[in-house]
CSV table of C-alpha atoms in Angstrom, one decimal:
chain,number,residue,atom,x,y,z
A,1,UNK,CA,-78.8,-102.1,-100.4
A,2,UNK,CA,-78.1,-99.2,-102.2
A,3,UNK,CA,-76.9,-97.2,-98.7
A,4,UNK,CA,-74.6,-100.0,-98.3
A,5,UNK,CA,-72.4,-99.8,-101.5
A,6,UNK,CA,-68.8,-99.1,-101.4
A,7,UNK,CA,-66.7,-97.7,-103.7
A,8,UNK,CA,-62.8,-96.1,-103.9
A,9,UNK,CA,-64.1,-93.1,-103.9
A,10,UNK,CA,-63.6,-90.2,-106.5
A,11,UNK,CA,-60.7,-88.8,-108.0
A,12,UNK,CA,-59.2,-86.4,-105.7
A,13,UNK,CA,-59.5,-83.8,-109.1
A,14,UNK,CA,-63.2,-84.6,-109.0
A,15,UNK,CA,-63.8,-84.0,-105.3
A,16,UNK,CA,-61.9,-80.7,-105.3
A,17,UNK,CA,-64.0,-79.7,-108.4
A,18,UNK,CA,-67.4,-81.1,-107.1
A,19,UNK,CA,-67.0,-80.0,-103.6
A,20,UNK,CA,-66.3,-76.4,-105.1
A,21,UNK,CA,-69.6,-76.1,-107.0
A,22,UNK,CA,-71.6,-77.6,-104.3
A,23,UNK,CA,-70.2,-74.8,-102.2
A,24,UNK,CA,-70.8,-71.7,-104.9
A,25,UNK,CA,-74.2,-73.4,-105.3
A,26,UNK,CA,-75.5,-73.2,-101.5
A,27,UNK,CA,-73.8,-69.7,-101.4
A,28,UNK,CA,-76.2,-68.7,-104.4
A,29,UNK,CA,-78.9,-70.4,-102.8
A,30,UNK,CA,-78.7,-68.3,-99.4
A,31,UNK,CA,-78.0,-65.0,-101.2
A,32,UNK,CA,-81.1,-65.8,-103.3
A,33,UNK,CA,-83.5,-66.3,-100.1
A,34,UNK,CA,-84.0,-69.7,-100.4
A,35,UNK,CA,-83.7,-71.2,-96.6
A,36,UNK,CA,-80.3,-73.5,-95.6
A,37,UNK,CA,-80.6,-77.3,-96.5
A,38,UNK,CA,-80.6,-79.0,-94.0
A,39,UNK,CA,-81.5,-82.4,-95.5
A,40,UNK,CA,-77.9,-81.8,-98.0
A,41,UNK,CA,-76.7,-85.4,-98.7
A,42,UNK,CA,-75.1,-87.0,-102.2
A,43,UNK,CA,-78.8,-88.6,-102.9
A,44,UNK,CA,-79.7,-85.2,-103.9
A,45,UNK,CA,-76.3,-83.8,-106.0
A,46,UNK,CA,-76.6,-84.6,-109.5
A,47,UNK,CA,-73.5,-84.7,-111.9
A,48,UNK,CA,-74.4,-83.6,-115.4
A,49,UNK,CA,-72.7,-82.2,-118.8
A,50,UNK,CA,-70.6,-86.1,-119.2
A,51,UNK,CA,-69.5,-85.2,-115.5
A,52,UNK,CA,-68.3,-82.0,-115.1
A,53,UNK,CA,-71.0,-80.0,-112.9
A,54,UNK,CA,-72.4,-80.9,-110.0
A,55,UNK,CA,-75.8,-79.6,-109.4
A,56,UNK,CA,-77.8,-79.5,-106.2
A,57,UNK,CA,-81.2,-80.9,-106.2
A,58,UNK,CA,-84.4,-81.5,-104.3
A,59,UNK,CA,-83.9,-78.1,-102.0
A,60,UNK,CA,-88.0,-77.9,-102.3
A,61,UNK,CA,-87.7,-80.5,-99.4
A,62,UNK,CA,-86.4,-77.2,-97.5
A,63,UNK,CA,-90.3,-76.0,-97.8
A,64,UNK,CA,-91.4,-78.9,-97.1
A,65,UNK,CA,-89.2,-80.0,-94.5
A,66,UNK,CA,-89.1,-83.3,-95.2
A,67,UNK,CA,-86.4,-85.2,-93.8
A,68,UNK,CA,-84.0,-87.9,-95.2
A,69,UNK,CA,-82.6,-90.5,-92.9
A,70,UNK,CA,-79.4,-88.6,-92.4
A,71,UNK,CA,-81.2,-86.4,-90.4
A,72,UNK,CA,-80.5,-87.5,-87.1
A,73,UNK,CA,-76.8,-88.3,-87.6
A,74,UNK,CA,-77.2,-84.3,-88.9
A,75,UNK,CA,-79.1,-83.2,-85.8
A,76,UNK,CA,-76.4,-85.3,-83.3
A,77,UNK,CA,-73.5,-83.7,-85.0
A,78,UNK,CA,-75.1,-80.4,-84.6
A,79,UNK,CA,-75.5,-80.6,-80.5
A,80,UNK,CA,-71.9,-81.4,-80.4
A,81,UNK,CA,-71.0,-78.2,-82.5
A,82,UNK,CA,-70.4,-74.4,-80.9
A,83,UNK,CA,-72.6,-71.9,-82.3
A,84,UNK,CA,-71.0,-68.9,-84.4
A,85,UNK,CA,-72.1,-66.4,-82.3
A,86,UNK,CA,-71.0,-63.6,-84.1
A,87,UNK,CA,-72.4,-64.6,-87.3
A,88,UNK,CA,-75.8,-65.1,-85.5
A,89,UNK,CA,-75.8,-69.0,-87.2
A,90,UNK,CA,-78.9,-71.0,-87.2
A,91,UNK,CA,-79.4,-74.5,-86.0
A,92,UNK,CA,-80.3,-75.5,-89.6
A,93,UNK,CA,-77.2,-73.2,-90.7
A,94,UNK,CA,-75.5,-75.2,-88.9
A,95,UNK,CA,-77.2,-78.5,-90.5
A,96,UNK,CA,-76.5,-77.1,-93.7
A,97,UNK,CA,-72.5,-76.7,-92.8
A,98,UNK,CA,-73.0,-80.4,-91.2
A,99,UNK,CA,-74.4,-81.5,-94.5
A,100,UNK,CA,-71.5,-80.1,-96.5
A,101,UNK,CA,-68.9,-81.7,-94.6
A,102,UNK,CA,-70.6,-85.1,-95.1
A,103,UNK,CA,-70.6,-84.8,-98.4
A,104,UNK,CA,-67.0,-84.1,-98.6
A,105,UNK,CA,-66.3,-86.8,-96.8
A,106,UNK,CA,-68.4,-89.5,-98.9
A,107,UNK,CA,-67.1,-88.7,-102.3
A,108,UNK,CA,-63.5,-89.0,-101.1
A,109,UNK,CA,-64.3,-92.0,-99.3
A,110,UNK,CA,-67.0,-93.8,-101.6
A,111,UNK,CA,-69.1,-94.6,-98.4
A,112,UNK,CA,-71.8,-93.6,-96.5
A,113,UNK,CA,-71.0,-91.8,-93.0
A,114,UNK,CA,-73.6,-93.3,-91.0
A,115,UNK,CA,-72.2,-92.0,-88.0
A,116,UNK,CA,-72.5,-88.7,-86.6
A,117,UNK,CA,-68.7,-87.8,-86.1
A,118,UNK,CA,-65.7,-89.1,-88.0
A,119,UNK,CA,-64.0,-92.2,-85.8
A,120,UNK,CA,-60.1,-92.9,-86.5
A,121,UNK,CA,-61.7,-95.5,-89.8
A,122,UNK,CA,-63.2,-92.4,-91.7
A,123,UNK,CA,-60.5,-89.9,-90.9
A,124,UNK,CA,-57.9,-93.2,-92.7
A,125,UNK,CA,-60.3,-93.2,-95.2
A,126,UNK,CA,-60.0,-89.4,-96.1
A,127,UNK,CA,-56.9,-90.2,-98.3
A,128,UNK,CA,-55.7,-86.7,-98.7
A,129,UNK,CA,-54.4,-84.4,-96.2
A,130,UNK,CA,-55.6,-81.5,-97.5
A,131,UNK,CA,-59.2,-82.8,-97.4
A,132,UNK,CA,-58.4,-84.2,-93.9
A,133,UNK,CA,-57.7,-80.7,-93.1
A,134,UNK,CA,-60.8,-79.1,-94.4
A,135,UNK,CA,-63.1,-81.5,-92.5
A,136,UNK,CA,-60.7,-81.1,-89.5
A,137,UNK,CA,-62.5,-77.8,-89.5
A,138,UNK,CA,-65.9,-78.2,-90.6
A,139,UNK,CA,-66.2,-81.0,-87.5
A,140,UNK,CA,-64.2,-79.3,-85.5
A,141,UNK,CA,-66.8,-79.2,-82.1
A,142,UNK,CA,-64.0,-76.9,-79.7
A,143,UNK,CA,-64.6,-73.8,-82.0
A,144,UNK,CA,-67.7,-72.1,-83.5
A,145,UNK,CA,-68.9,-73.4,-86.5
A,146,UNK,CA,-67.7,-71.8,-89.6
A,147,UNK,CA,-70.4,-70.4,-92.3
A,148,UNK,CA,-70.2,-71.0,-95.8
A,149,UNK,CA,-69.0,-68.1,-96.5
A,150,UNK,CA,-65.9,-68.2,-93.9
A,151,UNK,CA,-65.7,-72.0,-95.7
A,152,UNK,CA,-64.9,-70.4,-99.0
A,153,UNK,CA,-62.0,-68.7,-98.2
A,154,UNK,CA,-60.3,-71.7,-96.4
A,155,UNK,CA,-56.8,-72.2,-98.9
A,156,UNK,CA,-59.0,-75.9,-99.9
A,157,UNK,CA,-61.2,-74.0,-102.0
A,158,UNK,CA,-58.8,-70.4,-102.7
A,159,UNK,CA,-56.8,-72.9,-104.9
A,160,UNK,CA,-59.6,-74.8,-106.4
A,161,UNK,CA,-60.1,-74.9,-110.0
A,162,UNK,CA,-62.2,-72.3,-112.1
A,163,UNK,CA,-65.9,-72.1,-112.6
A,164,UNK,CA,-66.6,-71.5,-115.8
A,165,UNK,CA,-70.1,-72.8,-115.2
A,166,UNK,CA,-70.7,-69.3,-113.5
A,167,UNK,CA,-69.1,-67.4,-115.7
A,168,UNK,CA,-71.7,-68.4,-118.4
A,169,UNK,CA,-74.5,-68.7,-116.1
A,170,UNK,CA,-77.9,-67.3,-116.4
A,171,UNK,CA,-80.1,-67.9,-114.0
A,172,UNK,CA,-83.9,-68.8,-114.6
A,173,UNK,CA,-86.6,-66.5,-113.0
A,174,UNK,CA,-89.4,-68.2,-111.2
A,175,UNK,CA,-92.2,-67.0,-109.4
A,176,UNK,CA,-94.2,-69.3,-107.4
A,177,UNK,CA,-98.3,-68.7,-108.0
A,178,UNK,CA,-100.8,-68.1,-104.8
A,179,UNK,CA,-101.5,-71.7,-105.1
A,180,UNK,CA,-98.0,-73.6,-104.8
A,181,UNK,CA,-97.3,-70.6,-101.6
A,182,UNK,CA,-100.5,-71.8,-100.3
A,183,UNK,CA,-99.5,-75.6,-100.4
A,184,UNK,CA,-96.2,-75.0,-99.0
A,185,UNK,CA,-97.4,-73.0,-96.1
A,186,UNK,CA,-100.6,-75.7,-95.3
A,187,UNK,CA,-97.5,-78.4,-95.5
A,188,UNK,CA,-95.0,-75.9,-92.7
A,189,UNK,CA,-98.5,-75.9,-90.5
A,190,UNK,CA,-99.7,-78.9,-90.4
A,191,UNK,CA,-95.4,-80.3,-89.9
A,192,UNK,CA,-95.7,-77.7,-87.1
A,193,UNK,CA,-99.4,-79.2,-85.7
A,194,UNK,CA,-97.5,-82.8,-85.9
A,195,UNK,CA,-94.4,-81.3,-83.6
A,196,UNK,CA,-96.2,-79.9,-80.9
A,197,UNK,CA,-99.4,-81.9,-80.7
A,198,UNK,CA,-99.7,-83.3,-77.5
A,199,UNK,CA,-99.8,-86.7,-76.6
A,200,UNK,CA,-101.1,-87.2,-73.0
A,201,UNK,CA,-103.2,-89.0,-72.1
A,202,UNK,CA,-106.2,-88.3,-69.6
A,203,UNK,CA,-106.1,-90.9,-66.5
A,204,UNK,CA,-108.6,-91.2,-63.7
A,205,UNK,CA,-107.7,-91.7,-60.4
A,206,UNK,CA,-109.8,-92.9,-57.4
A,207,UNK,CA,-108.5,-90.8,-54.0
A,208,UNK,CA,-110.1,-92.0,-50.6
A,209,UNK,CA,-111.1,-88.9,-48.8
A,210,UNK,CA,-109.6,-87.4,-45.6
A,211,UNK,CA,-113.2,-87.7,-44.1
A,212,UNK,CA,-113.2,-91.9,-43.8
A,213,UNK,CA,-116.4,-91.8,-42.2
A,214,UNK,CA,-118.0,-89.8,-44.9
A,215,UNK,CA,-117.0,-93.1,-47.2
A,216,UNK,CA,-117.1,-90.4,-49.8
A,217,UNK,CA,-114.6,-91.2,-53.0
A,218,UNK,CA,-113.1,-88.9,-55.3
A,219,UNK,CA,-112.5,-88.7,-58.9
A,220,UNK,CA,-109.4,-86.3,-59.9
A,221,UNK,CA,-108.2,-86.3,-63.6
A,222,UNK,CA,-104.2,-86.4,-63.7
């Protein structure tokens, strides 16, 4: 299948380049409102203009918090991680830094990671220390997690090549109408009626009672 491929991965150029835009792209993302990703994986980055831009796609599954089948290797990877504290960092901040890292990792290595932490195999895989390095960080479970912001400034990305896609950017404005911000908050409620629906189930139980003589029997619901 299709998660199953394997490739040499990308150039090391390319990942440098790609991983870059990816980054400037969530960091526009966040300072325009829009909540983290938390379901980030290469099924959703497109490459366009003959393969020079990466582009991040499908973030409407943010509203409606559909999940991808990464999400639990995500969500693992995230229990294992220390909270930045001082940067008051989401769980699904967190995801979206969890994301990043994966994606990373798959474009150097031309594989799925279908595990929820790098084994000895994946870091091999890696290639290149200086990527090595960088995901040392991002996965790095003994210190707080680092945001996206404290990402950018690692040296990985300080000596990455210029954007010039930003440079000439404009961006689009779009206002959503009453009816698509009524869809998308009936979707978060009934995603929230699914979550904490309960699920017990009413039992009946026959008790003897104390008074044997009576020969009287109870019925108790548990």
């Amino acid at each position: 299948g299709k998660y199953s491929y394997r490739s040499s991965g990308l150039s090391l150029e390319r990942v440098r380049l790609y991983s870059t835009q990816i980054l400037e792209g969530l960091l526009y993302l966040k300072e325009k409102g829009i909540p983290p990703l938390v379901d980030l994986h290469t099924g959703n980055i497109v490459i366009t203009r003959n393969g020079q831009c990466a582009q991040i796609g499908s973030y409407e599954y943010s509203f409606l918090q559909e999940r991808s089948r990464i999400a639990l290797f995500v969500k693992r990877s995230v229990y294992n991680m220390q909270p930045n504290n001082t940067d008051e960092m989401s769980k699904s901040d967190i995801s979206e830094v969890i994301c990043f890292g994966r994606i990373i990792f798959e474009m150097v290595s031309g594989y799925e990671l279908d595990t929820s932490t790098l084994t000895p195999k994946h870091w091999h895989d890696c290639r290149d220390d200086s990527v090595r390095q960088l995901l040392t960080i991002i996965f790095d479970g003994t210190k707080p997690v680092l945001t996206l912001r404290d990402i950018q400034q690692l040296p990985y990305f300080k000596t990455g090549p210029p954007l010039k896609e930003l440079t000439n950017f404009q961006p689009i404005l779009v206002e959503y109408s009453q009816d698509i911000k009524s869809i998308l908050d009936h979707t978060k409620q009934q995603k929230k009626t699914l979550l904490t629906k309960p699920t017990s189930t009413q039992t009946t139980t026959m008790s003897v009672s104390s008074k044997r003589s009576s020969g009287s029997l109870k019925r108790s619901s548990a």
